[in-house]
Amino acid sequence: LDSEERNLGDSRVVFVFSALRRAFHTAHGEPRQVLKTLFNKFDAGGEGFIRLDSLSKGLRSLEISPQQVKLSQAQLQQVFRRLDMKSTGRVNLGAFSRFILKQHGTGDPKLKRFKLLARDNLVPISEDLEAEFHGLDRRGKGVVTKQEFKELVLEYVEADLVSFLVGKFVSPLGAGKIEYETFFEWLDSLEND
């Protein structure tokens, strides 16, 4: 769990977050397929996204039953808000995957070091970097290859930070692609750390 999730103070909601991630980590198979299978438990209608009203059904299908942990409607909404980081009322496979695969352990000294390095070296040039990423994104899909990302970011920071960033931001759906807008959202969040 990340620090925000640990600070919720609601053990039932925290249980659901942990159980969702545990369902992924204990499943067998190729990670992208496991994510898609989990996602489909919530997207029973096949619409390509999860809504609040399908959340409890998905939890039951994974045997993370709201009755079992006695989630109120407010608690279900709290779980959904955490999945729906953009507040659209719908969670697509990419957002669901980012939630499940999210990096944790804000107490990890290596993570703190990487955040400081990124804040000090990449935040000041983020507008220039973003322009360069847009130039590499010939199709305008918001993604670049891992190799393009590595080559560009290695110009500014050390290799172990680049490896960390690739691991953190490679899309679970995109065959080695990095959704660079997510990377820049993360950089923006570091300005306030």
Short mmCIF file of C-alpha atoms in Angstrom, two decimals:
data_model
loop_
_atom_site.label_atom_id
_atom_site.label_comp_id
_atom_site.label_asym_id
_atom_site.label_seq_id
_atom_site.Cartn_x
_atom_site.Cartn_y
_atom_site.Cartn_z
CA LEU A 1 0.00 0.00 0.00
CA ASP A 2 1.17 3.53 -0.62
CA SER A 3 1.23 6.19 2.09
CA GLU A 4 -2.11 7.67 1.03
CA GLU A 5 -3.79 4.27 1.22
CA ARG A 6 -2.21 3.54 4.61
CA ASN A 7 -3.49 6.86 5.93
CA LEU A 8 -7.10 6.19 4.96
CA GLY A 9 -7.81 4.76 8.40
CA ASP A 10 -10.50 2.46 7.02
CA SER A 11 -9.33 -1.12 7.35
CA ARG A 12 -12.09 -2.50 5.09
CA VAL A 13 -11.14 -0.24 2.19
CA VAL A 14 -7.44 -0.96 2.73
CA PHE A 15 -8.28 -4.69 2.74
CA VAL A 16 -9.88 -4.36 -0.70
CA PHE A 17 -6.82 -2.53 -2.11
CA SER A 18 -4.53 -5.25 -0.77
CA ALA A 19 -6.80 -8.06 -1.96
CA LEU A 20 -6.97 -6.65 -5.49
CA ARG A 21 -3.21 -6.46 -5.75
CA ARG A 22 -2.82 -9.88 -4.13
CA ALA A 23 -5.21 -11.34 -6.74
CA PHE A 24 -2.81 -10.13 -9.44
CA HIS A 25 0.39 -11.21 -7.72
CA THR A 26 -0.87 -14.71 -6.90
CA ALA A 27 -2.32 -15.41 -10.36
CA HIS A 28 -0.38 -17.46 -12.87
CA GLY A 29 0.22 -16.41 -16.42
CA GLU A 30 1.57 -13.60 -18.54
CA PRO A 31 1.11 -10.31 -16.60
CA ARG A 32 -0.84 -8.49 -19.33
CA GLN A 33 -3.25 -11.39 -19.67
CA VAL A 34 -3.69 -11.64 -15.88
CA LEU A 35 -4.48 -7.90 -15.73
CA LYS A 36 -7.00 -8.26 -18.57
CA THR A 37 -8.65 -11.25 -16.86
CA LEU A 38 -8.94 -9.35 -13.57
CA PHE A 39 -10.26 -6.29 -15.37
CA ASN A 40 -12.90 -8.38 -17.16
CA LYS A 41 -14.27 -9.53 -13.77
CA PHE A 42 -15.31 -5.90 -13.26
CA ASP A 43 -16.21 -5.16 -16.88
CA ALA A 44 -18.90 -7.81 -17.14
CA GLY A 45 -20.77 -5.83 -19.81
CA GLY A 46 -17.69 -5.76 -22.03
CA GLU A 47 -17.83 -1.97 -22.35
CA GLY A 48 -14.09 -1.56 -21.90
CA PHE A 49 -14.33 0.16 -18.54
CA ILE A 50 -15.39 -0.29 -14.93
CA ARG A 51 -18.14 1.78 -13.37
CA LEU A 52 -19.00 2.18 -9.71
CA ASP A 53 -22.07 -0.04 -10.12
CA SER A 54 -19.95 -2.93 -11.45
CA LEU A 55 -17.37 -2.68 -8.67
CA SER A 56 -19.20 -4.78 -6.05
CA LYS A 57 -20.05 -7.46 -8.64
CA GLY A 58 -16.38 -7.69 -9.62
CA LEU A 59 -15.30 -7.91 -5.99
CA ARG A 60 -17.76 -10.77 -5.46
CA SER A 61 -16.50 -12.59 -8.57
CA LEU A 62 -12.97 -12.40 -7.14
CA GLU A 63 -14.34 -13.58 -3.80
CA ILE A 64 -13.56 -10.18 -2.29
CA SER A 65 -17.20 -9.86 -1.40
CA PRO A 66 -18.52 -6.57 -0.04
CA GLN A 67 -20.75 -8.61 2.28
CA GLN A 68 -17.72 -10.54 3.48
CA VAL A 69 -15.91 -7.35 4.44
CA LYS A 70 -19.14 -5.39 4.94
CA LEU A 71 -18.38 -2.42 2.68
CA SER A 72 -20.85 0.43 2.83
CA GLN A 73 -21.77 2.36 -0.31
CA ALA A 74 -19.44 5.15 0.88
CA GLN A 75 -16.58 2.66 1.20
CA LEU A 76 -17.27 1.28 -2.29
CA GLN A 77 -17.15 4.86 -3.56
CA GLN A 78 -13.83 5.37 -1.78
CA VAL A 79 -12.38 2.26 -3.47
CA PHE A 80 -13.71 3.43 -6.83
CA ARG A 81 -12.29 6.94 -6.43
CA ARG A 82 -8.86 5.41 -5.87
CA LEU A 83 -9.20 3.45 -9.12
CA ASP A 84 -10.70 6.42 -10.98
CA MET A 85 -7.80 8.84 -10.52
CA LYS A 86 -9.05 11.13 -13.30
CA SER A 87 -12.58 11.31 -11.82
CA THR A 88 -14.31 10.35 -15.06
CA GLY A 89 -16.72 7.84 -13.52
CA ARG A 90 -15.10 5.13 -15.65
CA VAL A 91 -11.90 3.16 -15.18
CA ASN A 92 -10.29 1.77 -18.33
CA LEU A 93 -7.84 -1.12 -18.46
CA GLY A 94 -4.82 1.20 -18.42
CA ALA A 95 -5.92 3.00 -15.24
CA PHE A 96 -6.84 -0.31 -13.59
CA SER A 97 -3.43 -1.75 -14.51
CA ARG A 98 -1.58 1.28 -13.16
CA PHE A 99 -3.46 0.91 -9.86
CA ILE A 100 -2.67 -2.80 -9.59
CA LEU A 101 0.98 -2.43 -10.60
CA LYS A 102 1.58 0.77 -8.67
CA GLN A 103 5.00 1.22 -7.09
CA HIS A 104 4.80 1.16 -3.31
CA GLY A 105 7.01 1.58 -0.31
CA THR A 106 7.42 5.31 0.13
CA GLY A 107 9.74 4.44 3.01
CA ASP A 108 12.18 2.76 0.60
CA PRO A 109 15.44 4.78 0.65
CA LYS A 110 16.20 3.89 -2.99
CA LEU A 111 12.77 5.17 -4.06
CA LYS A 112 13.32 8.40 -2.09
CA ARG A 113 16.71 8.84 -3.77
CA PHE A 114 15.22 8.30 -7.23
CA LYS A 115 12.44 10.79 -6.50
CA LEU A 116 14.99 13.39 -5.38
CA LEU A 117 17.15 12.80 -8.46
CA ALA A 118 14.13 13.09 -10.75
CA ARG A 119 12.91 16.22 -8.97
CA ASP A 120 16.30 17.90 -9.08
CA ASN A 121 17.30 16.88 -12.61
CA LEU A 122 14.13 16.31 -14.62
CA VAL A 123 11.47 18.62 -13.17
CA PRO A 124 13.37 21.80 -14.18
CA ILE A 125 13.55 20.62 -17.81
CA SER A 126 10.18 18.84 -17.97
CA GLU A 127 8.73 21.23 -20.57
CA ASP A 128 11.70 20.64 -22.88
CA LEU A 129 11.52 16.89 -22.30
CA GLU A 130 7.81 16.87 -23.04
CA ALA A 131 8.40 18.67 -26.35
CA GLU A 132 11.05 16.09 -27.25
CA PHE A 133 8.68 13.22 -26.39
CA HIS A 134 5.96 14.77 -28.54
CA GLY A 135 8.49 14.90 -31.39
CA LEU A 136 9.28 11.19 -30.97
CA ASP A 137 5.58 10.28 -30.83
CA ARG A 138 5.05 10.30 -34.59
CA ARG A 139 1.54 8.83 -34.40
CA GLY A 140 0.34 11.12 -31.61
CA LYS A 141 -0.74 8.22 -29.38
CA GLY A 142 0.98 9.47 -26.22
CA VAL A 143 3.56 6.68 -26.18
CA VAL A 144 7.24 6.22 -26.96
CA THR A 145 9.29 3.04 -27.02
CA LYS A 146 11.38 2.03 -24.03
CA GLN A 147 14.49 2.57 -26.12
CA GLU A 148 13.46 6.11 -27.13
CA PHE A 149 12.66 6.90 -23.49
CA LYS A 150 16.01 5.52 -22.29
CA GLU A 151 18.05 7.38 -24.89
CA LEU A 152 16.39 10.69 -24.19
CA VAL A 153 16.35 10.54 -20.39
CA LEU A 154 19.92 9.14 -20.19
CA GLU A 155 21.11 12.50 -21.48
CA TYR A 156 20.07 14.02 -18.13
CA VAL A 157 20.28 11.37 -15.38
CA GLU A 158 22.19 8.24 -14.37
CA ALA A 159 21.40 4.80 -15.75
CA ASP A 160 19.94 3.30 -12.54
CA LEU A 161 17.35 6.10 -12.37
CA VAL A 162 16.47 5.52 -16.03
CA SER A 163 16.01 1.79 -15.32
CA PHE A 164 13.74 2.63 -12.38
CA LEU A 165 11.68 5.02 -14.52
CA VAL A 166 11.32 2.48 -17.33
CA GLY A 167 10.12 -0.12 -14.80
CA LYS A 168 7.70 2.35 -13.27
CA PHE A 169 6.21 3.74 -16.46
CA VAL A 170 6.31 1.00 -19.08
CA SER A 171 2.70 0.36 -20.05
CA PRO A 172 1.37 -3.02 -18.94
CA LEU A 173 -0.63 -3.03 -22.17
CA GLY A 174 1.70 -1.57 -24.72
CA ALA A 175 4.45 -4.06 -25.60
CA GLY A 176 7.36 -2.07 -24.26
CA LYS A 177 5.81 1.36 -24.74
CA ILE A 178 5.84 4.17 -22.20
CA GLU A 179 2.83 6.45 -21.77
CA TYR A 180 4.79 9.65 -21.35
CA GLU A 181 1.87 11.77 -20.08
CA THR A 182 1.77 9.54 -16.98
CA PHE A 183 5.50 10.16 -16.55
CA PHE A 184 4.97 13.93 -16.70
CA GLU A 185 2.06 13.77 -14.24
CA TRP A 186 4.45 12.00 -11.85
CA LEU A 187 7.13 14.65 -12.40
CA ASP A 188 4.55 17.36 -11.67
CA SER A 189 3.68 15.62 -8.39
CA LEU A 190 7.37 15.71 -7.37
CA GLU A 191 7.42 19.51 -7.41
CA ASN A 192 5.32 19.47 -4.23
CA ASP A 193 7.36 16.75 -2.43
#
